[in-house]
XYZ file of C-alpha atoms in Angstrom:
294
model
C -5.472 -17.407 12.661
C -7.592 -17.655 15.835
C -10.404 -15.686 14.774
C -9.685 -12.329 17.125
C -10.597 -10.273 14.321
C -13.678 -12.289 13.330
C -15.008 -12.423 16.689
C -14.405 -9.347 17.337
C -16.355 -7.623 14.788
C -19.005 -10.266 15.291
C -19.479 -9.478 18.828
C -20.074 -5.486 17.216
C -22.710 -6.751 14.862
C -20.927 -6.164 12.354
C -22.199 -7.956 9.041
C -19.007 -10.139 8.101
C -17.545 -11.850 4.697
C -14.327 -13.881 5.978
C -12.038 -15.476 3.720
C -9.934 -18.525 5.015
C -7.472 -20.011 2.581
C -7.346 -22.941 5.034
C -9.494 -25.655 4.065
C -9.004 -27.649 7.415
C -10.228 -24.537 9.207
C -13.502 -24.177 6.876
C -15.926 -26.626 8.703
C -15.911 -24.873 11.717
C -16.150 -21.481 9.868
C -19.054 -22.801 7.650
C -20.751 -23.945 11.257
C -20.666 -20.898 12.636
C -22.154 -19.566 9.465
C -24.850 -21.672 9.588
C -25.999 -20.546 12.635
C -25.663 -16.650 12.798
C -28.437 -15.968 10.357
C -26.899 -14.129 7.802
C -24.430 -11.853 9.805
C -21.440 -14.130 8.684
C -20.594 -15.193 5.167
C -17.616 -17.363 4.393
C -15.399 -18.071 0.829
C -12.298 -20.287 0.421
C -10.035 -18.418 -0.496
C -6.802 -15.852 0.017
C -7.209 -12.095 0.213
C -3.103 -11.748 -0.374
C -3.066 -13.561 -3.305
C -6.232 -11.345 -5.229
C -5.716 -10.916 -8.766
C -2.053 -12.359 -9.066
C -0.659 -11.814 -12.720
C -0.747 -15.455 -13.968
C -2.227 -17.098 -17.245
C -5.459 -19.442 -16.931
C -7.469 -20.171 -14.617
C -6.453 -19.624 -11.281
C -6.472 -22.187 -8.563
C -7.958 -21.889 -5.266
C -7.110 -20.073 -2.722
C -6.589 -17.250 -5.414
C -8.978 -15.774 -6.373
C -10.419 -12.444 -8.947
C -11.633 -9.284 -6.731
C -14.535 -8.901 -9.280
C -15.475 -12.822 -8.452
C -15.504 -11.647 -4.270
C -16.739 -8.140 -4.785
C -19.828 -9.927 -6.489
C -20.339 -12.332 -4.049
C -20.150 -10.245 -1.216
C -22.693 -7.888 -2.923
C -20.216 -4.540 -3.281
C -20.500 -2.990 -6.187
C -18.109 -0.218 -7.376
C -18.491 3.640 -6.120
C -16.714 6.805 -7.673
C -13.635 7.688 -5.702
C -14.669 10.701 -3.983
C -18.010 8.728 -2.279
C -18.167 7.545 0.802
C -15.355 4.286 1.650
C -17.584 1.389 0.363
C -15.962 -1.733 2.191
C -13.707 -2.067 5.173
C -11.251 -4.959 4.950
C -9.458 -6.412 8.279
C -6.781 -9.048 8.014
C -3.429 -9.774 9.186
C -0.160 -8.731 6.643
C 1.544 -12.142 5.958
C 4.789 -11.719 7.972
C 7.188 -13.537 4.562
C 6.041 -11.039 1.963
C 5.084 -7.891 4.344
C 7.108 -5.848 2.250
C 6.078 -7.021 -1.308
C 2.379 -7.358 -0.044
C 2.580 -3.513 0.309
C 4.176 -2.206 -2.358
C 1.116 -4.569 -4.211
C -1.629 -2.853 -2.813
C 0.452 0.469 -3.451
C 0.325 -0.199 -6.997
C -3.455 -1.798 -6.914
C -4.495 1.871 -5.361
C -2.681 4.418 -7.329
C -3.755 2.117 -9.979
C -7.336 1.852 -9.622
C -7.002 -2.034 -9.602
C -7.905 -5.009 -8.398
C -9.854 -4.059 -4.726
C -9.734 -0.244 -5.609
C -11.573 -0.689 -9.091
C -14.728 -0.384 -6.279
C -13.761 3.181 -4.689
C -11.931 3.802 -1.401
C -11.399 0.295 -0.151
C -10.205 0.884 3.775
C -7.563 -1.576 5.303
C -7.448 -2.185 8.652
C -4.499 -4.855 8.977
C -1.970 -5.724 11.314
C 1.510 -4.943 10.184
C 4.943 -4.815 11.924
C 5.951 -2.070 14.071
C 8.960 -2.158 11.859
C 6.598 -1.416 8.863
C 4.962 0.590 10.521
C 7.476 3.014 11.174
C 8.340 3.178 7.407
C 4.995 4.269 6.890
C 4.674 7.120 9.043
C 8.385 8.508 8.895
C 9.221 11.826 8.417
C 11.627 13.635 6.186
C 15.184 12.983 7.336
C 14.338 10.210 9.006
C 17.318 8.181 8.320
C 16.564 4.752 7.036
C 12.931 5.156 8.105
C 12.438 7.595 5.316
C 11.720 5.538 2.085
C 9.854 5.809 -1.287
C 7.252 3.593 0.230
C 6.366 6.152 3.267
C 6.083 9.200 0.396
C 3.955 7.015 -1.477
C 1.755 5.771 1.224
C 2.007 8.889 3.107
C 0.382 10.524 -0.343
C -2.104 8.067 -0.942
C -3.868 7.448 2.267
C -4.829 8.649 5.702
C -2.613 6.661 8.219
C -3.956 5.619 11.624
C -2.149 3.918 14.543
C -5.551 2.020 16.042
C -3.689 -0.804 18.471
C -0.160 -2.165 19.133
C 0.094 -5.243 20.384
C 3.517 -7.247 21.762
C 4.479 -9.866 19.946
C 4.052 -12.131 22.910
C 0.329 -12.426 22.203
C 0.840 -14.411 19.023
C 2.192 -17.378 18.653
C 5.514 -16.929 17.040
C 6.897 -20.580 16.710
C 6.908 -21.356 13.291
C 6.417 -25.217 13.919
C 2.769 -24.268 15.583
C 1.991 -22.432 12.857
C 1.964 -18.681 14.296
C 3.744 -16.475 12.871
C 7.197 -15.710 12.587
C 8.891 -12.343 14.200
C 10.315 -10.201 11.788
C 13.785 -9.525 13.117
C 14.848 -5.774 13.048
C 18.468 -4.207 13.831
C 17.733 -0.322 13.041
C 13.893 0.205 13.878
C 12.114 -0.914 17.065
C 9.934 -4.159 15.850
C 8.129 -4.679 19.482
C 4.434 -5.083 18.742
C 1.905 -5.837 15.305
C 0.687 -2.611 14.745
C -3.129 -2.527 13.921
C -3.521 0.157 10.930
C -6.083 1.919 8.908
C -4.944 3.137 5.740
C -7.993 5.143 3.878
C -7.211 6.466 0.350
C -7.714 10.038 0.072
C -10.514 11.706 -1.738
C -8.420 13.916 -3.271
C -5.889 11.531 -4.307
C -6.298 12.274 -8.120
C -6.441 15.740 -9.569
C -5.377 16.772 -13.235
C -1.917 16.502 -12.735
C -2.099 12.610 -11.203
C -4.518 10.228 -12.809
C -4.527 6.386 -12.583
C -2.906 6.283 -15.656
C 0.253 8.404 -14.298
C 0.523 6.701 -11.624
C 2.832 4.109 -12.172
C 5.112 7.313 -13.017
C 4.648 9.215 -10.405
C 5.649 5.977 -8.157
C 8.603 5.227 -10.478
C 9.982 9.035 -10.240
C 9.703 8.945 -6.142
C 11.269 5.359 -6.257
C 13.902 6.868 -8.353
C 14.432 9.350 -6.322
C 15.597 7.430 -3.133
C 17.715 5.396 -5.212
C 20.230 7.663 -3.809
C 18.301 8.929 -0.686
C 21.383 11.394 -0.289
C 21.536 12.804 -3.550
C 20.209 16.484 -4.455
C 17.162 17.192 -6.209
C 18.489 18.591 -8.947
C 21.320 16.370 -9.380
C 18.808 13.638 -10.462
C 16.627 16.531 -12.419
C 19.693 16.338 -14.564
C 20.300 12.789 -14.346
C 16.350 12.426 -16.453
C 17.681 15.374 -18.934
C 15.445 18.180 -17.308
C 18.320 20.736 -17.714
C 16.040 23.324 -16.500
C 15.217 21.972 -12.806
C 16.374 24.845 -11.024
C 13.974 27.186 -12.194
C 11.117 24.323 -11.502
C 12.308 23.831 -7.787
C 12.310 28.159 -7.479
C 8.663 27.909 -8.579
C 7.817 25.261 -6.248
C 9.440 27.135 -3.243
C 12.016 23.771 -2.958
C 15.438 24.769 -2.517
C 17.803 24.266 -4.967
C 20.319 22.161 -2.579
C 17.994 20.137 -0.895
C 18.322 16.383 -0.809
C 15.869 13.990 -2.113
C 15.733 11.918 1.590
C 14.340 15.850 2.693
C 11.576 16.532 1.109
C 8.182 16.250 2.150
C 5.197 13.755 0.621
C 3.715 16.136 -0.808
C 6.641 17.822 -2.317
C 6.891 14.738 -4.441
C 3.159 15.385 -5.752
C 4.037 18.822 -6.412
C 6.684 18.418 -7.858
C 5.246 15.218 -10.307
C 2.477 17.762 -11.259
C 4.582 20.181 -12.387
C 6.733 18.488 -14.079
C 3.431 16.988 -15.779
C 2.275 20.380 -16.432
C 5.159 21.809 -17.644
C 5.133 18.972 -20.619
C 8.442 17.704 -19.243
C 7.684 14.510 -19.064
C 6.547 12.776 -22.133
C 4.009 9.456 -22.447
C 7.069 7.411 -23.004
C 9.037 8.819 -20.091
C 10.518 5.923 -18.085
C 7.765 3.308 -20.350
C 10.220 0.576 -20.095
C 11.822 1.074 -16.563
C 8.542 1.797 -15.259
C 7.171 -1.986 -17.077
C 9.850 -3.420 -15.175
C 9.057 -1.899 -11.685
C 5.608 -2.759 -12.161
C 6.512 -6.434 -13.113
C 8.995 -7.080 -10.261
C 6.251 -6.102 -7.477
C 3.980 -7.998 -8.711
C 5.563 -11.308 -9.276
């Protein structure tokens, strides 16, 4: 892009590693390196397309997180300390979608950028997006197993919109293209911090329950107007009714209803109850994983 971001922090004094997966665009960068005495570092290469699940060697721009976590001098922090890195960037516009449900899996994984603690983002997405992420239960179409999951995983701040009309959105200059929207307002690019919670993980979700826990809520709003229990009964869990009376959820509510962290609750339980086995969902779960990443 233009270099708003870069400048911007800059300007702060802000010690900056910036990653351009442009090469025409790298001379300049590498000039203005040069002569800011340390404050800037630049790498070739593509913070989107970290850690992609391909064989060999990869090809630049892609790149391993280990490879720029080392070079930028980060090294890994237990979850619970203080956020270690802040990351700033724009969402590409083609795979907004995909590119979150990635880092979704990277975080509730412990992967790729989170293998080093509490990585913050602070990225432009679309307002669209945007309002996915911070909707609220009965939100209509808003409402979606990616605003549980976010909205369970991270701290959500609104930090700048900003109307389309300041970017260039003609494809053939190479700015970016509008994401068109019929059912939620899609105005601005929404500047966002997402922080990961410190007390994301307890005893009843680990890392390596995660990609459960996202399967079940994903499963869930298959049929965002189905009951609860109706799909407690769909996963053989005969005995759902007496798990939503412990959990205070009532027994006709619909999954599109219930709050973020009625989903945890209601994941731990299940987990503590022994009602979900090791192989529970193993294959369908595989497959999830598999699709988002591709």
């Amino acid at each position: 892009g233009p270099g708003v971001l870069t400048r911007t922090l800059l300007n702060a004094g802000v010690k900056v590693v910036a990653l351009e997966s442009n090469l025409a665009f790298l001379p300049n960068l590498q000039s203005l390196e040069n002569s800011l005495d340390g404050q800037l570092k630049v790498i070739y290469g593509d913070f989107f397309r970290l850690d992609p699940l391909v064989a060999g060697k990869l090809k630049p721009p892609a790149m391993c997180s280990d490879k720029l976590f080392e070079t930028m001098g980060v090294a890994a922090v237990p979850w619970r300390a203080d956020v270690p890195v802040k990351i700033f960037g724009i969402l590409p516009q083609k795979k907004e979608r995909n590119t979150l449900w990635r880092l979704l899996f990277a975080l509730y994984e412990c992967s790729s950028i989170y293998r080093y603690g509490r990585v913050e983002l602070n990225i432009f997405i679309s307002e669209k997006e945007y309002k996915v992420l911070t909707a609220k239960p009965g939100e209509g179409r808003a409402y979606q197993a990616l605003t549980v999951l976010w909205q369970v995983g991270c701290e959500i701040q609104l930090l700048h919109m900003e109307p389309w009309s300041s970017f260039l959105t003609n494809l053939k200059s190479g700015g970016l293209a509008v994401a068109k929207s019929t059912w939620l307002p899609n105005d601005h690019l929404c500047l966002v911090r997402l922080t990961p919670r410190q007390n994301l993980f307890t005893e009843g979700l680990k890392p390596t329950s995660s990609s459960t826990f996202i399967f079940m809520v994903k499963q869930c709003f298959a049929k965002p107007r189905s009951r609860l229990t109706d799909r407690l009964k769909s996963w053989s869990l005969h005995n759902g009714g007496k798990l939503l009376r412990a959990l205070e959820i009532p027994k006709n509510a619909e999954t599109r209803n219930l709050y973020p962290e009625d989903y945890r609750r209601l994941f731990e339980a299940l987990q503590n109850s022994n009602m979900l086995t090791e192989t529970w969902f193993h294959d369908e779960v595989l497959e999830s994983i598999r699709n988002i990443n591709i």
